[in-house]
Amino acid sequence: MNVVDSSAWLEYFGDGPNAGEFADAISETERLIVPAITLFEVFKRIRVQRDLASALYAVAQMQRGRVVDLGANLAIAAAELSAESGLPMADSIILATARAQDATLWTQDADFEGMAGVEYRTSARCPTRSPPPPESPGS
Protein backbone atom coordinates (compact mmCIF):
# COMPACT_ATOMS: atom_id res chain seq x y z
CA MET A 1 0.00 0.00 0.00
CA ASN A 2 1.12 3.55 -0.72
CA VAL A 3 0.38 6.98 0.70
CA VAL A 4 1.56 9.98 -1.31
CA ASP A 5 1.94 13.18 0.67
CA SER A 6 0.97 16.63 -0.57
CA SER A 7 4.49 17.63 -1.65
CA ALA A 8 4.71 14.57 -3.87
CA TRP A 9 1.23 15.08 -5.35
CA LEU A 10 2.09 18.69 -6.17
CA GLU A 11 5.38 17.61 -7.75
CA TYR A 12 3.49 15.05 -9.83
CA PHE A 13 0.73 17.41 -10.96
CA GLY A 14 3.27 20.16 -11.68
CA ASP A 15 5.39 17.72 -13.73
CA GLY A 16 8.38 18.65 -11.61
CA PRO A 17 11.80 17.03 -11.74
CA ASN A 18 10.76 14.33 -9.24
CA ALA A 19 7.35 13.59 -10.78
CA GLY A 20 8.56 10.24 -12.08
CA GLU A 21 9.66 9.22 -8.60
CA PHE A 22 6.02 9.23 -7.50
CA ALA A 23 4.29 8.11 -10.71
CA ASP A 24 4.17 4.39 -9.91
CA ALA A 25 2.77 4.89 -6.41
CA ILE A 26 0.12 7.24 -7.82
CA SER A 27 -0.81 5.11 -10.84
CA GLU A 28 -1.34 1.95 -8.75
CA THR A 29 -4.76 3.20 -7.62
CA GLU A 30 -5.80 -0.14 -6.13
CA ARG A 31 -2.89 0.25 -3.66
CA LEU A 32 -3.24 4.02 -3.16
CA ILE A 33 -4.37 5.43 0.19
CA VAL A 34 -5.27 9.13 0.22
CA PRO A 35 -5.44 10.91 3.59
CA ALA A 36 -8.32 13.39 3.35
CA ILE A 37 -6.05 16.20 4.54
CA THR A 38 -3.96 15.83 1.37
CA LEU A 39 -7.08 16.66 -0.65
CA PHE A 40 -7.30 19.93 1.29
CA GLU A 41 -3.63 20.80 0.89
CA VAL A 42 -3.37 19.96 -2.80
CA PHE A 43 -6.70 21.57 -3.72
CA LYS A 44 -5.82 24.79 -1.89
CA ARG A 45 -2.33 25.12 -3.38
CA ILE A 46 -3.46 24.45 -6.95
CA ARG A 47 -6.53 26.68 -6.54
CA VAL A 48 -4.35 29.57 -5.36
CA GLN A 49 -1.54 29.05 -7.87
CA ARG A 50 -3.63 28.09 -10.90
CA ASP A 51 -7.43 27.97 -11.03
CA LEU A 52 -10.52 26.15 -9.81
CA ALA A 53 -10.72 23.75 -12.76
CA SER A 54 -7.14 22.59 -12.25
CA ALA A 55 -7.73 22.10 -8.53
CA LEU A 56 -10.90 20.08 -9.13
CA TYR A 57 -9.13 17.94 -11.72
CA ALA A 58 -6.28 17.21 -9.27
CA VAL A 59 -8.52 16.10 -6.42
CA ALA A 60 -10.63 14.00 -8.79
CA GLN A 61 -7.46 12.14 -9.78
CA MET A 62 -6.48 11.75 -6.12
CA GLN A 63 -9.87 10.25 -5.29
CA ARG A 64 -9.15 7.34 -7.61
CA GLY A 65 -7.36 5.93 -4.56
CA ARG A 66 -9.08 5.11 -1.27
CA VAL A 67 -9.67 8.28 0.74
CA VAL A 68 -9.19 7.88 4.50
CA ASP A 69 -11.01 10.38 6.69
CA LEU A 70 -9.68 11.60 10.02
CA GLY A 71 -11.44 9.74 12.81
CA ALA A 72 -10.82 9.79 16.55
CA ASN A 73 -8.27 6.94 16.64
CA LEU A 74 -6.28 8.35 13.75
CA ALA A 75 -6.37 11.84 15.27
CA ILE A 76 -4.97 10.53 18.55
CA ALA A 77 -2.27 8.51 16.77
CA ALA A 78 -1.32 11.62 14.77
CA ALA A 79 -1.18 13.75 17.92
CA GLU A 80 1.11 11.19 19.56
CA LEU A 81 3.38 11.21 16.48
CA SER A 82 3.46 14.99 16.55
CA ALA A 83 4.32 15.06 20.25
CA GLU A 84 7.11 12.52 19.78
CA SER A 85 8.61 13.86 16.54
CA GLY A 86 7.68 17.52 16.38
CA LEU A 87 5.96 17.03 13.02
CA PRO A 88 3.32 19.62 12.12
CA MET A 89 -0.34 18.58 12.31
CA ALA A 90 -0.93 17.74 8.64
CA ASP A 91 2.34 15.79 8.35
CA SER A 92 1.46 13.84 11.50
CA ILE A 93 -1.97 12.95 10.12
CA ILE A 94 -0.44 11.81 6.83
CA LEU A 95 2.21 9.66 8.54
CA ALA A 96 -0.29 8.22 11.02
CA THR A 97 -2.56 7.30 8.10
CA ALA A 98 0.30 5.54 6.33
CA ARG A 99 1.23 3.60 9.46
CA ALA A 100 -2.38 2.64 10.23
CA GLN A 101 -2.70 1.23 6.71
CA ASP A 102 0.72 -0.50 6.72
CA ALA A 103 1.58 1.70 3.74
CA THR A 104 4.76 3.29 2.47
CA LEU A 105 4.72 7.09 2.59
CA TRP A 106 6.12 8.75 -0.56
CA THR A 107 7.33 12.31 -0.07
CA GLN A 108 9.84 15.00 -0.82
CA ASP A 109 9.10 16.82 2.43
CA ALA A 110 12.38 16.94 4.37
CA ASP A 111 10.48 16.67 7.68
CA PHE A 112 10.06 12.95 6.91
CA GLU A 113 13.67 12.23 5.92
CA GLY A 114 15.07 9.18 7.70
CA MET A 115 11.75 8.02 9.20
CA ALA A 116 10.72 4.37 9.09
CA GLY A 117 8.26 3.48 6.34
CA VAL A 118 9.05 6.61 4.32
CA GLU A 119 10.38 6.81 0.77
CA TYR A 120 11.91 10.28 0.80
CA ARG A 121 13.15 11.95 -2.37
CA THR A 122 15.17 15.14 -2.18
CA SER A 123 13.34 18.02 -3.83
CA ALA A 124 15.09 19.08 -6.99
CA ARG A 125 13.40 22.49 -6.95
CA CYS A 126 14.06 23.89 -3.54
CA PRO A 127 14.31 22.65 0.03
CA THR A 128 11.00 21.91 1.75
CA ARG A 129 12.23 23.25 5.05
CA SER A 130 12.74 26.94 5.48
CA PRO A 131 16.34 28.03 5.91
CA PRO A 132 17.31 29.13 9.42
CA PRO A 133 16.86 32.85 10.11
CA PRO A 134 19.98 34.97 9.69
CA GLU A 135 21.89 35.74 12.83
CA SER A 136 21.21 39.16 14.26
CA PRO A 137 24.08 41.68 14.26
CA GLY A 138 26.32 41.34 17.27
CA SER A 139 25.54 37.62 17.76
PDB file of C-alpha atoms in Angstrom:
ATOM      1  CA  MET A   1       0.000   0.000   0.000  1.00  0.00           C
ATOM      2  CA  ASN A   2       1.118   3.547  -0.724  1.00  0.00           C
ATOM      3  CA  VAL A   3       0.384   6.975   0.696  1.00  0.00           C
ATOM      4  CA  VAL A   4       1.562   9.978  -1.312  1.00  0.00           C
ATOM      5  CA  ASP A   5       1.944  13.176   0.665  1.00  0.00           C
ATOM      6  CA  SER A   6       0.975  16.630  -0.567  1.00  0.00           C
ATOM      7  CA  SER A   7       4.486  17.631  -1.649  1.00  0.00           C
ATOM      8  CA  ALA A   8       4.706  14.567  -3.868  1.00  0.00           C
ATOM      9  CA  TRP A   9       1.234  15.082  -5.353  1.00  0.00           C
ATOM     10  CA  LEU A  10       2.089  18.692  -6.170  1.00  0.00           C
ATOM     11  CA  GLU A  11       5.376  17.607  -7.753  1.00  0.00           C
ATOM     12  CA  TYR A  12       3.487  15.046  -9.834  1.00  0.00           C
ATOM     13  CA  PHE A  13       0.725  17.411 -10.965  1.00  0.00           C
ATOM     14  CA  GLY A  14       3.268  20.155 -11.682  1.00  0.00           C
ATOM     15  CA  ASP A  15       5.386  17.725 -13.735  1.00  0.00           C
ATOM     16  CA  GLY A  16       8.382  18.651 -11.614  1.00  0.00           C
ATOM     17  CA  PRO A  17      11.803  17.027 -11.741  1.00  0.00           C
ATOM     18  CA  ASN A  18      10.764  14.325  -9.244  1.00  0.00           C
ATOM     19  CA  ALA A  19       7.346  13.588 -10.781  1.00  0.00           C
ATOM     20  CA  GLY A  20       8.555  10.238 -12.084  1.00  0.00           C
ATOM     21  CA  GLU A  21       9.664   9.220  -8.595  1.00  0.00           C
ATOM     22  CA  PHE A  22       6.022   9.234  -7.495  1.00  0.00           C
ATOM     23  CA  ALA A  23       4.291   8.111 -10.708  1.00  0.00           C
ATOM     24  CA  ASP A  24       4.172   4.387  -9.911  1.00  0.00           C
ATOM     25  CA  ALA A  25       2.772   4.892  -6.410  1.00  0.00           C
ATOM     26  CA  ILE A  26       0.121   7.244  -7.822  1.00  0.00           C
ATOM     27  CA  SER A  27      -0.808   5.114 -10.838  1.00  0.00           C
ATOM     28  CA  GLU A  28      -1.344   1.947  -8.746  1.00  0.00           C
ATOM     29  CA  THR A  29      -4.756   3.205  -7.620  1.00  0.00           C
ATOM     30  CA  GLU A  30      -5.797  -0.141  -6.130  1.00  0.00           C
ATOM     31  CA  ARG A  31      -2.891   0.253  -3.659  1.00  0.00           C
ATOM     32  CA  LEU A  32      -3.244   4.019  -3.157  1.00  0.00           C
ATOM     33  CA  ILE A  33      -4.372   5.431   0.191  1.00  0.00           C
ATOM     34  CA  VAL A  34      -5.266   9.133   0.220  1.00  0.00           C
ATOM     35  CA  PRO A  35      -5.445  10.911   3.590  1.00  0.00           C
ATOM     36  CA  ALA A  36      -8.317  13.391   3.353  1.00  0.00           C
ATOM     37  CA  ILE A  37      -6.052  16.202   4.540  1.00  0.00           C
ATOM     38  CA  THR A  38      -3.957  15.827   1.368  1.00  0.00           C
ATOM     39  CA  LEU A  39      -7.080  16.663  -0.649  1.00  0.00           C
ATOM     40  CA  PHE A  40      -7.303  19.933   1.294  1.00  0.00           C
ATOM     41  CA  GLU A  41      -3.631  20.804   0.894  1.00  0.00           C
ATOM     42  CA  VAL A  42      -3.368  19.958  -2.802  1.00  0.00           C
ATOM     43  CA  PHE A  43      -6.702  21.573  -3.721  1.00  0.00           C
ATOM     44  CA  LYS A  44      -5.817  24.786  -1.888  1.00  0.00           C
ATOM     45  CA  ARG A  45      -2.331  25.116  -3.377  1.00  0.00           C
ATOM     46  CA  ILE A  46      -3.460  24.452  -6.953  1.00  0.00           C
ATOM     47  CA  ARG A  47      -6.530  26.678  -6.544  1.00  0.00           C
ATOM     48  CA  VAL A  48      -4.355  29.574  -5.355  1.00  0.00           C
ATOM     49  CA  GLN A  49      -1.539  29.054  -7.868  1.00  0.00           C
ATOM     50  CA  ARG A  50      -3.626  28.094 -10.902  1.00  0.00           C
ATOM     51  CA  ASP A  51      -7.430  27.972 -11.033  1.00  0.00           C
ATOM     52  CA  LEU A  52     -10.522  26.152  -9.811  1.00  0.00           C
ATOM     53  CA  ALA A  53     -10.724  23.755 -12.763  1.00  0.00           C
ATOM     54  CA  SER A  54      -7.141  22.590 -12.251  1.00  0.00           C
ATOM     55  CA  ALA A  55      -7.728  22.097  -8.528  1.00  0.00           C
ATOM     56  CA  LEU A  56     -10.904  20.085  -9.133  1.00  0.00           C
ATOM     57  CA  TYR A  57      -9.125  17.936 -11.716  1.00  0.00           C
ATOM     58  CA  ALA A  58      -6.285  17.208  -9.272  1.00  0.00           C
ATOM     59  CA  VAL A  59      -8.519  16.097  -6.424  1.00  0.00           C
ATOM     60  CA  ALA A  60     -10.632  14.005  -8.791  1.00  0.00           C
ATOM     61  CA  GLN A  61      -7.463  12.142  -9.775  1.00  0.00           C
ATOM     62  CA  MET A  62      -6.479  11.748  -6.123  1.00  0.00           C
ATOM     63  CA  GLN A  63      -9.873  10.252  -5.290  1.00  0.00           C
ATOM     64  CA  ARG A  64      -9.148   7.337  -7.615  1.00  0.00           C
ATOM     65  CA  GLY A  65      -7.362   5.931  -4.561  1.00  0.00           C
ATOM     66  CA  ARG A  66      -9.085   5.107  -1.272  1.00  0.00           C
ATOM     67  CA  VAL A  67      -9.668   8.279   0.736  1.00  0.00           C
ATOM     68  CA  VAL A  68      -9.193   7.884   4.499  1.00  0.00           C
ATOM     69  CA  ASP A  69     -11.011  10.378   6.694  1.00  0.00           C
ATOM     70  CA  LEU A  70      -9.678  11.602  10.019  1.00  0.00           C
ATOM     71  CA  GLY A  71     -11.439   9.744  12.807  1.00  0.00           C
ATOM     72  CA  ALA A  72     -10.821   9.787  16.548  1.00  0.00           C
ATOM     73  CA  ASN A  73      -8.275   6.943  16.639  1.00  0.00           C
ATOM     74  CA  LEU A  74      -6.282   8.349  13.747  1.00  0.00           C
ATOM     75  CA  ALA A  75      -6.366  11.843  15.274  1.00  0.00           C
ATOM     76  CA  ILE A  76      -4.970  10.529  18.549  1.00  0.00           C
ATOM     77  CA  ALA A  77      -2.272   8.507  16.771  1.00  0.00           C
ATOM     78  CA  ALA A  78      -1.318  11.620  14.773  1.00  0.00           C
ATOM     79  CA  ALA A  79      -1.185  13.745  17.923  1.00  0.00           C
ATOM     80  CA  GLU A  80       1.111  11.190  19.563  1.00  0.00           C
ATOM     81  CA  LEU A  81       3.378  11.205  16.480  1.00  0.00           C
ATOM     82  CA  SER A  82       3.462  14.993  16.548  1.00  0.00           C
ATOM     83  CA  ALA A  83       4.315  15.062  20.254  1.00  0.00           C
ATOM     84  CA  GLU A  84       7.114  12.519  19.777  1.00  0.00           C
ATOM     85  CA  SER A  85       8.612  13.857  16.542  1.00  0.00           C
ATOM     86  CA  GLY A  86       7.681  17.519  16.379  1.00  0.00           C
ATOM     87  CA  LEU A  87       5.957  17.028  13.016  1.00  0.00           C
ATOM     88  CA  PRO A  88       3.317  19.622  12.117  1.00  0.00           C
ATOM     89  CA  MET A  89      -0.336  18.575  12.309  1.00  0.00           C
ATOM     90  CA  ALA A  90      -0.926  17.740   8.636  1.00  0.00           C
ATOM     91  CA  ASP A  91       2.337  15.795   8.352  1.00  0.00           C
ATOM     92  CA  SER A  92       1.465  13.844  11.498  1.00  0.00           C
ATOM     93  CA  ILE A  93      -1.965  12.950  10.116  1.00  0.00           C
ATOM     94  CA  ILE A  94      -0.440  11.806   6.828  1.00  0.00           C
ATOM     95  CA  LEU A  95       2.206   9.660   8.543  1.00  0.00           C
ATOM     96  CA  ALA A  96      -0.294   8.218  11.020  1.00  0.00           C
ATOM     97  CA  THR A  97      -2.558   7.297   8.101  1.00  0.00           C
ATOM     98  CA  ALA A  98       0.303   5.537   6.331  1.00  0.00           C
ATOM     99  CA  ARG A  99       1.226   3.601   9.459  1.00  0.00           C
ATOM    100  CA  ALA A 100      -2.379   2.636  10.233  1.00  0.00           C
ATOM    101  CA  GLN A 101      -2.701   1.234   6.706  1.00  0.00           C
ATOM    102  CA  ASP A 102       0.718  -0.500   6.719  1.00  0.00           C
ATOM    103  CA  ALA A 103       1.582   1.695   3.743  1.00  0.00           C
ATOM    104  CA  THR A 104       4.763   3.288   2.475  1.00  0.00           C
ATOM    105  CA  LEU A 105       4.722   7.087   2.595  1.00  0.00           C
ATOM    106  CA  TRP A 106       6.125   8.745  -0.557  1.00  0.00           C
ATOM    107  CA  THR A 107       7.331  12.313  -0.075  1.00  0.00           C
ATOM    108  CA  GLN A 108       9.845  15.001  -0.820  1.00  0.00           C
ATOM    109  CA  ASP A 109       9.098  16.824   2.435  1.00  0.00           C
ATOM    110  CA  ALA A 110      12.376  16.938   4.366  1.00  0.00           C
ATOM    111  CA  ASP A 111      10.478  16.672   7.681  1.00  0.00           C
ATOM    112  CA  PHE A 112      10.064  12.954   6.913  1.00  0.00           C
ATOM    113  CA  GLU A 113      13.667  12.233   5.919  1.00  0.00           C
ATOM    114  CA  GLY A 114      15.069   9.179   7.701  1.00  0.00           C
ATOM    115  CA  MET A 115      11.748   8.023   9.198  1.00  0.00           C
ATOM    116  CA  ALA A 116      10.723   4.366   9.089  1.00  0.00           C
ATOM    117  CA  GLY A 117       8.264   3.480   6.342  1.00  0.00           C
ATOM    118  CA  VAL A 118       9.051   6.607   4.323  1.00  0.00           C
ATOM    119  CA  GLU A 119      10.379   6.811   0.775  1.00  0.00           C
ATOM    120  CA  TYR A 120      11.915  10.283   0.803  1.00  0.00           C
ATOM    121  CA  ARG A 121      13.146  11.949  -2.371  1.00  0.00           C
ATOM    122  CA  THR A 122      15.170  15.145  -2.182  1.00  0.00           C
ATOM    123  CA  SER A 123      13.341  18.019  -3.832  1.00  0.00           C
ATOM    124  CA  ALA A 124      15.091  19.084  -6.995  1.00  0.00           C
ATOM    125  CA  ARG A 125      13.396  22.493  -6.953  1.00  0.00           C
ATOM    126  CA  CYS A 126      14.059  23.893  -3.536  1.00  0.00           C
ATOM    127  CA  PRO A 127      14.307  22.653   0.035  1.00  0.00           C
ATOM    128  CA  THR A 128      11.000  21.906   1.750  1.00  0.00           C
ATOM    129  CA  ARG A 129      12.230  23.252   5.055  1.00  0.00           C
ATOM    130  CA  SER A 130      12.745  26.944   5.483  1.00  0.00           C
ATOM    131  CA  PRO A 131      16.340  28.029   5.914  1.00  0.00           C
ATOM    132  CA  PRO A 132      17.312  29.129   9.419  1.00  0.00           C
ATOM    133  CA  PRO A 133      16.862  32.851  10.112  1.00  0.00           C
ATOM    134  CA  PRO A 134      19.981  34.967   9.687  1.00  0.00           C
ATOM    135  CA  GLU A 135      21.891  35.742  12.827  1.00  0.00           C
ATOM    136  CA  SER A 136      21.211  39.160  14.264  1.00  0.00           C
ATOM    137  CA  PRO A 137      24.081  41.681  14.256  1.00  0.00           C
ATOM    138  CA  GLY A 138      26.322  41.341  17.268  1.00  0.00           C
ATOM    139  CA  SER A 139      25.541  37.619  17.758  1.00  0.00           C
TER     140      SER A 139
END
